[in-house]
Amino acid sequence: MSVSLFPFGLLLVGGWLVWWGLRRRRTLGRVPTDWRRVPGTVIDVGDGVKVPPRIEYRIPDGRRLRVPGPLATPFAVGDEVSVLLDPADPRRARLDVTEQEAVRLVRILLATGGVLVVAGAVIGIVLL
């Protein structure tokens, strides 16, 4: 890559990361307010690569259901986690920790994109 294209590349990649992070941030936290938090228990940690952890939770009628956990989050069998479930259809559930991880990822994307945009602008001005 030519030195003169390097700052442009940084601006382009950084701008894309910021744009994507802002778009993703708008969809975060859209868990409906009527969804309930119920306790869940990790019953299997998976392998961390292909097999996700499995979390079991109880719905109001007493049945036990399972929801997969995120691959990159370290769990131990028996850990308690918070499960968000739809009261209209308790089979629709997701982990609260998954929402928290998504927020953290978006923050990292926005920060990285911002740094790349600033670095590209500074390098571009210095090379002019």
mmCIF file of N, CA and C in Angstrom:
data_model
loop_
_atom_site.group_PDB
_atom_site.id
_atom_site.type_symbol
_atom_site.label_atom_id
_atom_site.label_comp_id
_atom_site.label_asym_id
_atom_site.label_seq_id
_atom_site.Cartn_x
_atom_site.Cartn_y
_atom_site.Cartn_z
ATOM 1 N N MET A 1 0.849 -1.172 0.000
ATOM 2 C CA MET A 1 0.000 0.000 0.000
ATOM 3 C C MET A 1 0.894 1.233 0.000
ATOM 4 N N SER A 2 0.566 2.180 -0.824
ATOM 5 C CA SER A 2 1.306 3.425 -0.892
ATOM 6 C C SER A 2 1.120 4.213 0.401
ATOM 7 N N VAL A 3 2.153 4.957 0.801
ATOM 8 C CA VAL A 3 2.083 5.746 2.023
ATOM 9 C C VAL A 3 0.951 6.759 1.935
ATOM 10 N N SER A 4 0.696 7.297 0.744
ATOM 11 C CA SER A 4 -0.360 8.307 0.603
ATOM 12 C C SER A 4 -1.759 7.698 0.753
ATOM 13 N N LEU A 5 -1.905 6.394 0.545
ATOM 14 C CA LEU A 5 -3.203 5.741 0.702
ATOM 15 C C LEU A 5 -3.441 5.260 2.136
ATOM 16 N N PHE A 6 -2.377 5.169 2.928
ATOM 17 C CA PHE A 6 -2.503 4.678 4.293
ATOM 18 C C PHE A 6 -3.468 5.510 5.139
ATOM 19 N N PRO A 7 -3.322 6.858 5.163
ATOM 20 C CA PRO A 7 -4.265 7.639 5.962
ATOM 21 C C PRO A 7 -5.709 7.495 5.466
ATOM 22 N N PHE A 8 -5.866 7.413 4.157
ATOM 23 C CA PHE A 8 -7.201 7.233 3.592
ATOM 24 C C PHE A 8 -7.794 5.902 4.049
ATOM 25 N N GLY A 9 -6.960 4.870 4.071
ATOM 26 C CA GLY A 9 -7.417 3.562 4.545
ATOM 27 C C GLY A 9 -7.836 3.601 6.003
ATOM 28 N N LEU A 10 -7.038 4.301 6.837
ATOM 29 C CA LEU A 10 -7.400 4.441 8.245
ATOM 30 C C LEU A 10 -8.722 5.182 8.408
ATOM 31 N N LEU A 11 -8.889 6.259 7.644
ATOM 32 C CA LEU A 11 -10.138 7.019 7.707
ATOM 33 C C LEU A 11 -11.324 6.161 7.271
ATOM 34 N N LEU A 12 -11.123 5.400 6.215
ATOM 35 C CA LEU A 12 -12.198 4.565 5.689
ATOM 36 C C LEU A 12 -12.592 3.470 6.685
ATOM 37 N N VAL A 13 -11.618 2.738 7.187
ATOM 38 C CA VAL A 13 -11.906 1.656 8.137
ATOM 39 C C VAL A 13 -12.469 2.231 9.440
ATOM 40 N N GLY A 14 -11.859 3.292 9.955
ATOM 41 C CA GLY A 14 -12.346 3.916 11.176
ATOM 42 C C GLY A 14 -13.756 4.458 11.024
ATOM 43 N N GLY A 15 -14.029 5.099 9.895
ATOM 44 C CA GLY A 15 -15.381 5.618 9.642
ATOM 45 C C GLY A 15 -16.398 4.500 9.565
ATOM 46 N N TRP A 16 -16.012 3.401 8.928
ATOM 47 C CA TRP A 16 -16.938 2.259 8.835
ATOM 48 C C TRP A 16 -17.216 1.675 10.212
ATOM 49 N N LEU A 17 -16.184 1.534 11.054
ATOM 50 C CA LEU A 17 -16.381 1.002 12.408
ATOM 51 C C LEU A 17 -17.294 1.908 13.232
ATOM 52 N N VAL A 18 -17.091 3.214 13.133
ATOM 53 C CA VAL A 18 -17.952 4.146 13.859
ATOM 54 C C VAL A 18 -19.381 4.042 13.358
ATOM 55 N N TRP A 19 -19.560 4.024 12.040
ATOM 56 C CA TRP A 19 -20.904 3.915 11.450
ATOM 57 C C TRP A 19 -21.591 2.630 11.907
ATOM 58 N N TRP A 20 -20.877 1.514 11.827
ATOM 59 C CA TRP A 20 -21.468 0.226 12.206
ATOM 60 C C TRP A 20 -21.770 0.203 13.705
ATOM 61 N N GLY A 21 -20.865 0.729 14.524
ATOM 62 C CA GLY A 21 -21.087 0.775 15.961
ATOM 63 C C GLY A 21 -22.296 1.618 16.333
ATOM 64 N N LEU A 22 -22.473 2.764 15.669
ATOM 65 C CA LEU A 22 -23.634 3.610 15.939
ATOM 66 C C LEU A 22 -24.933 2.919 15.526
ATOM 67 N N ARG A 23 -24.901 2.241 14.390
ATOM 68 C CA ARG A 23 -26.102 1.499 13.955
ATOM 69 C C ARG A 23 -26.441 0.396 14.943
ATOM 70 N N ARG A 24 -25.436 -0.310 15.389
ATOM 71 C CA ARG A 24 -25.666 -1.414 16.319
ATOM 72 C C ARG A 24 -26.130 -0.898 17.678
ATOM 73 N N ARG A 25 -25.596 0.250 18.099
ATOM 74 C CA ARG A 25 -25.960 0.811 19.395
ATOM 75 C C ARG A 25 -27.450 1.154 19.459
ATOM 76 N N ARG A 26 -28.027 1.549 18.327
ATOM 77 C CA ARG A 26 -29.460 1.869 18.298
ATOM 78 C C ARG A 26 -30.331 0.658 18.587
ATOM 79 N N THR A 27 -29.839 -0.533 18.250
ATOM 80 C CA THR A 27 -30.643 -1.740 18.463
ATOM 81 C C THR A 27 -30.419 -2.355 19.837
ATOM 82 N N LEU A 28 -29.414 -1.886 20.568
ATOM 83 C CA LEU A 28 -29.149 -2.434 21.897
ATOM 84 C C LEU A 28 -30.202 -1.960 22.885
ATOM 85 N N GLY A 29 -30.407 -2.759 23.891
ATOM 86 C CA GLY A 29 -31.324 -2.367 24.936
ATOM 87 C C GLY A 29 -32.782 -2.391 24.529
ATOM 88 N N ARG A 30 -33.074 -3.061 23.434
ATOM 89 C CA ARG A 30 -34.454 -3.116 22.982
ATOM 90 C C ARG A 30 -35.176 -4.343 23.522
ATOM 91 N N VAL A 31 -34.796 -4.722 24.708
ATOM 92 C CA VAL A 31 -35.518 -5.800 25.367
ATOM 93 C C VAL A 31 -36.824 -5.175 25.834
ATOM 94 N N PRO A 32 -37.948 -5.714 25.424
ATOM 95 C CA PRO A 32 -39.224 -5.130 25.840
ATOM 96 C C PRO A 32 -39.312 -5.027 27.358
ATOM 97 N N THR A 33 -39.939 -3.974 27.819
ATOM 98 C CA THR A 33 -39.995 -3.703 29.259
ATOM 99 C C THR A 33 -40.788 -4.752 30.026
ATOM 100 N N ASP A 34 -41.652 -5.493 29.348
ATOM 101 C CA ASP A 34 -42.432 -6.500 30.062
ATOM 102 C C ASP A 34 -41.707 -7.839 30.192
ATOM 103 N N TRP A 35 -40.528 -7.986 29.567
ATOM 104 C CA TRP A 35 -39.775 -9.226 29.713
ATOM 105 C C TRP A 35 -39.312 -9.339 31.159
ATOM 106 N N ARG A 36 -39.304 -10.550 31.675
ATOM 107 C CA ARG A 36 -38.940 -10.795 33.071
ATOM 108 C C ARG A 36 -37.557 -11.422 33.177
ATOM 109 N N ARG A 37 -36.900 -11.097 34.266
ATOM 110 C CA ARG A 37 -35.618 -11.741 34.575
ATOM 111 C C ARG A 37 -35.912 -12.912 35.495
ATOM 112 N N VAL A 38 -35.396 -14.064 35.112
ATOM 113 C CA VAL A 38 -35.526 -15.253 35.949
ATOM 114 C C VAL A 38 -34.130 -15.851 36.113
ATOM 115 N N PRO A 39 -33.891 -16.560 37.203
ATOM 116 C CA PRO A 39 -32.576 -17.175 37.378
ATOM 117 C C PRO A 39 -32.406 -18.388 36.463
ATOM 118 N N GLY A 40 -31.213 -18.522 35.960
ATOM 119 C CA GLY A 40 -30.858 -19.688 35.167
ATOM 120 C C GLY A 40 -29.591 -20.298 35.735
ATOM 121 N N THR A 41 -29.357 -21.557 35.407
ATOM 122 C CA THR A 41 -28.180 -22.265 35.895
ATOM 123 C C THR A 41 -27.417 -22.856 34.720
ATOM 124 N N VAL A 42 -26.104 -22.675 34.722
ATOM 125 C CA VAL A 42 -25.258 -23.254 33.676
ATOM 126 C C VAL A 42 -25.199 -24.756 33.915
ATOM 127 N N ILE A 43 -25.626 -25.537 32.905
ATOM 128 C CA ILE A 43 -25.599 -26.992 33.050
ATOM 129 C C ILE A 43 -24.504 -27.628 32.208
ATOM 130 N N ASP A 44 -23.965 -26.865 31.234
ATOM 131 C CA ASP A 44 -22.880 -27.371 30.391
ATOM 132 C C ASP A 44 -22.110 -26.166 29.889
ATOM 133 N N VAL A 45 -20.786 -26.192 29.974
ATOM 134 C CA VAL A 45 -19.979 -25.041 29.567
ATOM 135 C C VAL A 45 -19.612 -25.066 28.082
ATOM 136 N N GLY A 46 -19.924 -26.136 27.378
ATOM 137 C CA GLY A 46 -19.551 -26.224 25.971
ATOM 138 C C GLY A 46 -18.051 -26.365 25.819
ATOM 139 N N ASP A 47 -17.579 -26.129 24.594
ATOM 140 C CA ASP A 47 -16.141 -26.242 24.366
ATOM 141 C C ASP A 47 -15.475 -24.892 24.109
ATOM 142 N N GLY A 48 -16.250 -23.812 24.108
ATOM 143 C CA GLY A 48 -15.696 -22.477 23.918
ATOM 144 C C GLY A 48 -15.408 -22.118 22.477
ATOM 145 N N VAL A 49 -15.582 -23.057 21.550
ATOM 146 C CA VAL A 49 -15.296 -22.789 20.145
ATOM 147 C C VAL A 49 -16.532 -23.029 19.279
ATOM 148 N N LYS A 50 -17.058 -24.239 19.312
ATOM 149 C CA LYS A 50 -18.210 -24.577 18.469
ATOM 150 C C LYS A 50 -19.474 -24.864 19.275
ATOM 151 N N VAL A 51 -19.294 -25.422 20.436
ATOM 152 C CA VAL A 51 -20.439 -25.805 21.260
ATOM 153 C C VAL A 51 -20.644 -24.744 22.343
ATOM 154 N N PRO A 52 -21.785 -24.027 22.305
ATOM 155 C CA PRO A 52 -22.006 -22.977 23.307
ATOM 156 C C PRO A 52 -22.396 -23.566 24.652
ATOM 157 N N PRO A 53 -22.227 -22.772 25.706
ATOM 158 C CA PRO A 53 -22.715 -23.214 27.007
ATOM 159 C C PRO A 53 -24.240 -23.363 26.968
ATOM 160 N N ARG A 54 -24.768 -24.203 27.830
ATOM 161 C CA ARG A 54 -26.226 -24.357 27.918
ATOM 162 C C ARG A 54 -26.678 -23.916 29.303
ATOM 163 N N ILE A 55 -27.710 -23.094 29.291
ATOM 164 C CA ILE A 55 -28.262 -22.572 30.537
ATOM 165 C C ILE A 55 -29.702 -23.044 30.648
ATOM 166 N N GLU A 56 -30.047 -23.536 31.814
ATOM 167 C CA GLU A 56 -31.396 -24.029 32.046
ATOM 168 C C GLU A 56 -32.134 -23.044 32.952
ATOM 169 N N TYR A 57 -33.400 -22.803 32.635
ATOM 170 C CA TYR A 57 -34.230 -21.920 33.443
ATOM 171 C C TYR A 57 -35.639 -22.507 33.537
ATOM 172 N N ARG A 58 -36.372 -22.064 34.537
ATOM 173 C CA ARG A 58 -37.747 -22.531 34.729
ATOM 174 C C ARG A 58 -38.719 -21.460 34.277
ATOM 175 N N ILE A 59 -39.768 -21.908 33.594
ATOM 176 C CA ILE A 59 -40.827 -20.988 33.213
ATOM 177 C C ILE A 59 -41.932 -21.078 34.274
ATOM 178 N N PRO A 60 -42.863 -20.134 34.280
ATOM 179 C CA PRO A 60 -43.864 -20.091 35.358
ATOM 180 C C PRO A 60 -44.639 -21.386 35.591
ATOM 181 N N ASP A 61 -44.849 -22.200 34.558
ATOM 182 C CA ASP A 61 -45.606 -23.442 34.783
ATOM 183 C C ASP A 61 -44.732 -24.575 35.339
ATOM 184 N N GLY A 62 -43.449 -24.277 35.611
ATOM 185 C CA GLY A 62 -42.564 -25.259 36.231
ATOM 186 C C GLY A 62 -41.676 -26.026 35.273
ATOM 187 N N ARG A 63 -41.970 -25.953 33.970
ATOM 188 C CA ARG A 63 -41.110 -26.663 33.007
ATOM 189 C C ARG A 63 -39.731 -26.032 32.969
ATOM 190 N N ARG A 64 -38.750 -26.871 32.652
ATOM 191 C CA ARG A 64 -37.380 -26.395 32.506
ATOM 192 C C ARG A 64 -37.052 -26.296 31.020
ATOM 193 N N LEU A 65 -36.547 -25.150 30.635
ATOM 194 C CA LEU A 65 -36.134 -24.926 29.253
ATOM 195 C C LEU A 65 -34.667 -24.537 29.242
ATOM 196 N N ARG A 66 -34.083 -24.567 28.056
ATOM 197 C CA ARG A 66 -32.661 -24.248 27.925
ATOM 198 C C ARG A 66 -32.456 -23.172 26.878
ATOM 199 N N VAL A 67 -31.428 -22.379 27.107
ATOM 200 C CA VAL A 67 -31.035 -21.337 26.180
ATOM 201 C C VAL A 67 -29.516 -21.422 26.020
ATOM 202 N N PRO A 68 -29.003 -21.235 24.788
ATOM 203 C CA PRO A 68 -27.543 -21.273 24.623
ATOM 204 C C PRO A 68 -26.909 -19.985 25.131
ATOM 205 N N GLY A 69 -25.702 -20.114 25.621
ATOM 206 C CA GLY A 69 -24.959 -18.950 26.085
ATOM 207 C C GLY A 69 -23.943 -18.518 25.045
ATOM 208 N N PRO A 70 -23.302 -17.363 25.254
ATOM 209 C CA PRO A 70 -22.273 -16.898 24.319
ATOM 210 C C PRO A 70 -21.009 -17.747 24.435
ATOM 211 N N LEU A 71 -20.359 -17.961 23.300
ATOM 212 C CA LEU A 71 -19.167 -18.811 23.275
ATOM 213 C C LEU A 71 -18.002 -18.217 24.057
ATOM 214 N N ALA A 72 -17.812 -16.924 23.990
ATOM 215 C CA ALA A 72 -16.605 -16.304 24.549
ATOM 216 C C ALA A 72 -16.697 -15.995 26.036
ATOM 217 N N THR A 73 -17.817 -16.257 26.664
ATOM 218 C CA THR A 73 -17.975 -15.934 28.078
ATOM 219 C C THR A 73 -17.640 -17.157 28.928
ATOM 220 N N PRO A 74 -16.682 -17.010 29.837
ATOM 221 C CA PRO A 74 -16.315 -18.165 30.667
ATOM 222 C C PRO A 74 -17.385 -18.453 31.731
ATOM 223 N N PHE A 75 -17.894 -19.649 31.713
ATOM 224 C CA PHE A 75 -18.870 -20.097 32.695
ATOM 225 C C PHE A 75 -18.333 -21.343 33.374
ATOM 226 N N ALA A 76 -18.853 -21.626 34.543
ATOM 227 C CA ALA A 76 -18.582 -22.888 35.228
ATOM 228 C C ALA A 76 -19.933 -23.552 35.471
ATOM 229 N N VAL A 77 -19.947 -24.870 35.413
ATOM 230 C CA VAL A 77 -21.186 -25.596 35.669
ATOM 231 C C VAL A 77 -21.687 -25.213 37.062
ATOM 232 N N GLY A 78 -22.961 -24.871 37.143
ATOM 233 C CA GLY A 78 -23.567 -24.469 38.401
ATOM 234 C C GLY A 78 -23.658 -22.964 38.597
ATOM 235 N N ASP A 79 -22.965 -22.178 37.751
ATOM 236 C CA ASP A 79 -23.070 -20.719 37.853
ATOM 237 C C ASP A 79 -24.513 -20.290 37.645
ATOM 238 N N GLU A 80 -24.934 -19.276 38.392
ATOM 239 C CA GLU A 80 -26.257 -18.699 38.177
ATOM 240 C C GLU A 80 -26.128 -17.497 37.275
ATOM 241 N N VAL A 81 -27.008 -17.412 36.287
ATOM 242 C CA VAL A 81 -27.031 -16.279 35.365
ATOM 243 C C VAL A 81 -28.470 -15.791 35.247
ATOM 244 N N SER A 82 -28.597 -14.558 34.813
ATOM 245 C CA SER A 82 -29.917 -13.966 34.648
ATOM 246 C C SER A 82 -30.408 -14.221 33.220
ATOM 247 N N VAL A 83 -31.617 -14.754 33.108
ATOM 248 C CA VAL A 83 -32.227 -15.046 31.814
ATOM 249 C C VAL A 83 -33.405 -14.092 31.631
ATOM 250 N N LEU A 84 -33.464 -13.458 30.466
ATOM 251 C CA LEU A 84 -34.595 -12.599 30.134
ATOM 252 C C LEU A 84 -35.587 -13.433 29.334
ATOM 253 N N LEU A 85 -36.856 -13.426 29.753
ATOM 254 C CA LEU A 85 -37.833 -14.209 28.996
ATOM 255 C C LEU A 85 -39.096 -13.408 28.744
ATOM 256 N N ASP A 86 -39.699 -13.741 27.623
ATOM 257 C CA ASP A 86 -40.937 -13.106 27.176
ATOM 258 C C ASP A 86 -42.093 -13.747 27.930
ATOM 259 N N PRO A 87 -42.849 -12.985 28.729
ATOM 260 C CA PRO A 87 -43.953 -13.593 29.484
ATOM 261 C C PRO A 87 -45.057 -14.142 28.592
ATOM 262 N N ALA A 88 -45.198 -13.603 27.382
ATOM 263 C CA ALA A 88 -46.216 -14.105 26.459
ATOM 264 C C ALA A 88 -45.809 -15.453 25.871
ATOM 265 N N ASP A 89 -44.512 -15.670 25.706
ATOM 266 C CA ASP A 89 -43.993 -16.934 25.180
ATOM 267 C C ASP A 89 -42.673 -17.234 25.883
ATOM 268 N N PRO A 90 -42.708 -17.920 27.026
ATOM 269 C CA PRO A 90 -41.497 -18.160 27.819
ATOM 270 C C PRO A 90 -40.405 -18.940 27.084
ATOM 271 N N ARG A 91 -40.719 -19.520 25.929
ATOM 272 C CA ARG A 91 -39.669 -20.198 25.155
ATOM 273 C C ARG A 91 -38.761 -19.192 24.480
ATOM 274 N N ARG A 92 -39.237 -17.948 24.332
ATOM 275 C CA ARG A 92 -38.393 -16.874 23.789
ATOM 276 C C ARG A 92 -37.584 -16.305 24.942
ATOM 277 N N ALA A 93 -36.316 -16.575 24.948
ATOM 278 C CA ALA A 93 -35.460 -16.126 26.051
ATOM 279 C C ALA A 93 -34.072 -15.811 25.531
ATOM 280 N N ARG A 94 -33.385 -14.983 26.286
ATOM 281 C CA ARG A 94 -31.972 -14.702 26.013
ATOM 282 C C ARG A 94 -31.299 -14.333 27.316
ATOM 283 N N LEU A 95 -30.008 -14.451 27.300
ATOM 284 C CA LEU A 95 -29.252 -14.177 28.518
ATOM 285 C C LEU A 95 -29.030 -12.682 28.675
ATOM 286 N N ASP A 96 -29.123 -12.216 29.891
ATOM 287 C CA ASP A 96 -28.836 -10.818 30.185
ATOM 288 C C ASP A 96 -27.372 -10.523 29.906
ATOM 289 N N VAL A 97 -26.481 -11.473 30.181
ATOM 290 C CA VAL A 97 -25.051 -11.281 29.956
ATOM 291 C C VAL A 97 -24.756 -11.081 28.467
ATOM 292 N N THR A 98 -25.556 -11.663 27.588
ATOM 293 C CA THR A 98 -25.365 -11.478 26.143
ATOM 294 C C THR A 98 -25.601 -10.026 25.771
ATOM 295 N N GLU A 99 -26.616 -9.407 26.348
ATOM 296 C CA GLU A 99 -26.881 -7.997 26.098
ATOM 297 C C GLU A 99 -25.724 -7.135 26.604
ATOM 298 N N GLN A 100 -25.186 -7.474 27.767
ATOM 299 C CA GLN A 100 -24.074 -6.716 28.332
ATOM 300 C C GLN A 100 -22.830 -6.842 27.458
ATOM 301 N N GLU A 101 -22.578 -8.046 26.937
ATOM 302 C CA GLU A 101 -21.430 -8.254 26.050
ATOM 303 C C GLU A 101 -21.586 -7.447 24.762
ATOM 304 N N ALA A 102 -22.799 -7.363 24.245
ATOM 305 C CA ALA A 102 -23.045 -6.590 23.024
ATOM 306 C C ALA A 102 -22.756 -5.107 23.261
ATOM 307 N N VAL A 103 -23.159 -4.591 24.400
ATOM 308 C CA VAL A 103 -22.884 -3.193 24.737
ATOM 309 C C VAL A 103 -21.381 -2.959 24.800
ATOM 310 N N ARG A 104 -20.664 -3.863 25.436
ATOM 311 C CA ARG A 104 -19.204 -3.750 25.546
ATOM 312 C C ARG A 104 -18.545 -3.791 24.158
ATOM 313 N N LEU A 105 -18.998 -4.678 23.297
ATOM 314 C CA LEU A 105 -18.433 -4.780 21.952
ATOM 315 C C LEU A 105 -18.663 -3.503 21.151
ATOM 316 N N VAL A 106 -19.851 -2.935 21.257
ATOM 317 C CA VAL A 106 -20.149 -1.701 20.528
ATOM 318 C C VAL A 106 -19.256 -0.569 21.020
ATOM 319 N N ARG A 107 -19.031 -0.490 22.318
ATOM 320 C CA ARG A 107 -18.135 0.545 22.848
ATOM 321 C C ARG A 107 -16.721 0.385 22.293
ATOM 322 N N ILE A 108 -16.260 -0.848 22.213
ATOM 323 C CA ILE A 108 -14.923 -1.111 21.668
ATOM 324 C C ILE A 108 -14.863 -0.715 20.200
ATOM 325 N N LEU A 109 -15.899 -1.049 19.433
ATOM 326 C CA LEU A 109 -15.933 -0.674 18.018
ATOM 327 C C LEU A 109 -15.901 0.843 17.844
ATOM 328 N N LEU A 110 -16.703 1.550 18.628
ATOM 329 C CA LEU A 110 -16.743 3.009 18.517
ATOM 330 C C LEU A 110 -15.401 3.622 18.893
ATOM 331 N N ALA A 111 -14.783 3.137 19.957
ATOM 332 C CA ALA A 111 -13.485 3.674 20.380
ATOM 333 C C ALA A 111 -12.408 3.386 19.338
ATOM 334 N N THR A 112 -12.372 2.170 18.847
ATOM 335 C CA THR A 112 -11.372 1.804 17.835
ATOM 336 C C THR A 112 -11.574 2.611 16.559
ATOM 337 N N GLY A 113 -12.819 2.722 16.122
ATOM 338 C CA GLY A 113 -13.111 3.513 14.926
ATOM 339 C C GLY A 113 -12.713 4.959 15.108
ATOM 340 N N GLY A 114 -13.015 5.529 16.278
ATOM 341 C CA GLY A 114 -12.638 6.914 16.541
ATOM 342 C C GLY A 114 -11.133 7.118 16.507
ATOM 343 N N VAL A 115 -10.402 6.197 17.110
ATOM 344 C CA VAL A 115 -8.933 6.288 17.112
ATOM 345 C C VAL A 115 -8.401 6.194 15.689
ATOM 346 N N LEU A 116 -8.936 5.291 14.891
ATOM 347 C CA LEU A 116 -8.470 5.153 13.500
ATOM 348 C C LEU A 116 -8.781 6.398 12.672
ATOM 349 N N VAL A 117 -9.946 6.986 12.869
ATOM 350 C CA VAL A 117 -10.298 8.213 12.140
ATOM 351 C C VAL A 117 -9.339 9.338 12.508
ATOM 352 N N VAL A 118 -9.097 9.516 13.803
ATOM 353 C CA VAL A 118 -8.177 10.574 14.242
ATOM 354 C C VAL A 118 -6.773 10.303 13.730
ATOM 355 N N ALA A 119 -6.307 9.057 13.841
ATOM 356 C CA ALA A 119 -4.957 8.713 13.356
ATOM 357 C C ALA A 119 -4.845 8.949 11.854
ATOM 358 N N GLY A 120 -5.866 8.551 11.097
ATOM 359 C CA GLY A 120 -5.836 8.774 9.657
ATOM 360 C C GLY A 120 -5.803 10.238 9.314
ATOM 361 N N ALA A 121 -6.583 11.058 10.036
ATOM 362 C CA ALA A 121 -6.589 12.500 9.781
ATOM 363 C C ALA A 121 -5.238 13.130 10.131
ATOM 364 N N VAL A 122 -4.665 12.757 11.266
ATOM 365 C CA VAL A 122 -3.378 13.319 11.684
ATOM 366 C C VAL A 122 -2.280 12.911 10.707
ATOM 367 N N ILE A 123 -2.233 11.646 10.354
ATOM 368 C CA ILE A 123 -1.197 11.175 9.419
ATOM 369 C C ILE A 123 -1.377 11.836 8.058
ATOM 370 N N GLY A 124 -2.625 11.963 7.620
ATOM 371 C CA GLY A 124 -2.885 12.629 6.340
ATOM 372 C C GLY A 124 -2.416 14.081 6.343
ATOM 373 N N ILE A 125 -2.657 14.795 7.435
ATOM 374 C CA ILE A 125 -2.224 16.210 7.523
ATOM 375 C C ILE A 125 -0.690 16.289 7.559
ATOM 376 N N VAL A 126 -0.055 15.372 8.302
ATOM 377 C CA VAL A 126 1.417 15.387 8.400
ATOM 378 C C VAL A 126 2.048 15.086 7.047
ATOM 379 N N LEU A 127 1.466 14.188 6.271
ATOM 380 C CA LEU A 127 2.048 13.817 4.982
ATOM 381 C C LEU A 127 1.784 14.839 3.874
ATOM 382 N N LEU A 128 0.854 15.747 4.101
ATOM 383 C CA LEU A 128 0.553 16.763 3.064
ATOM 384 C C LEU A 128 1.642 17.759 2.955
#
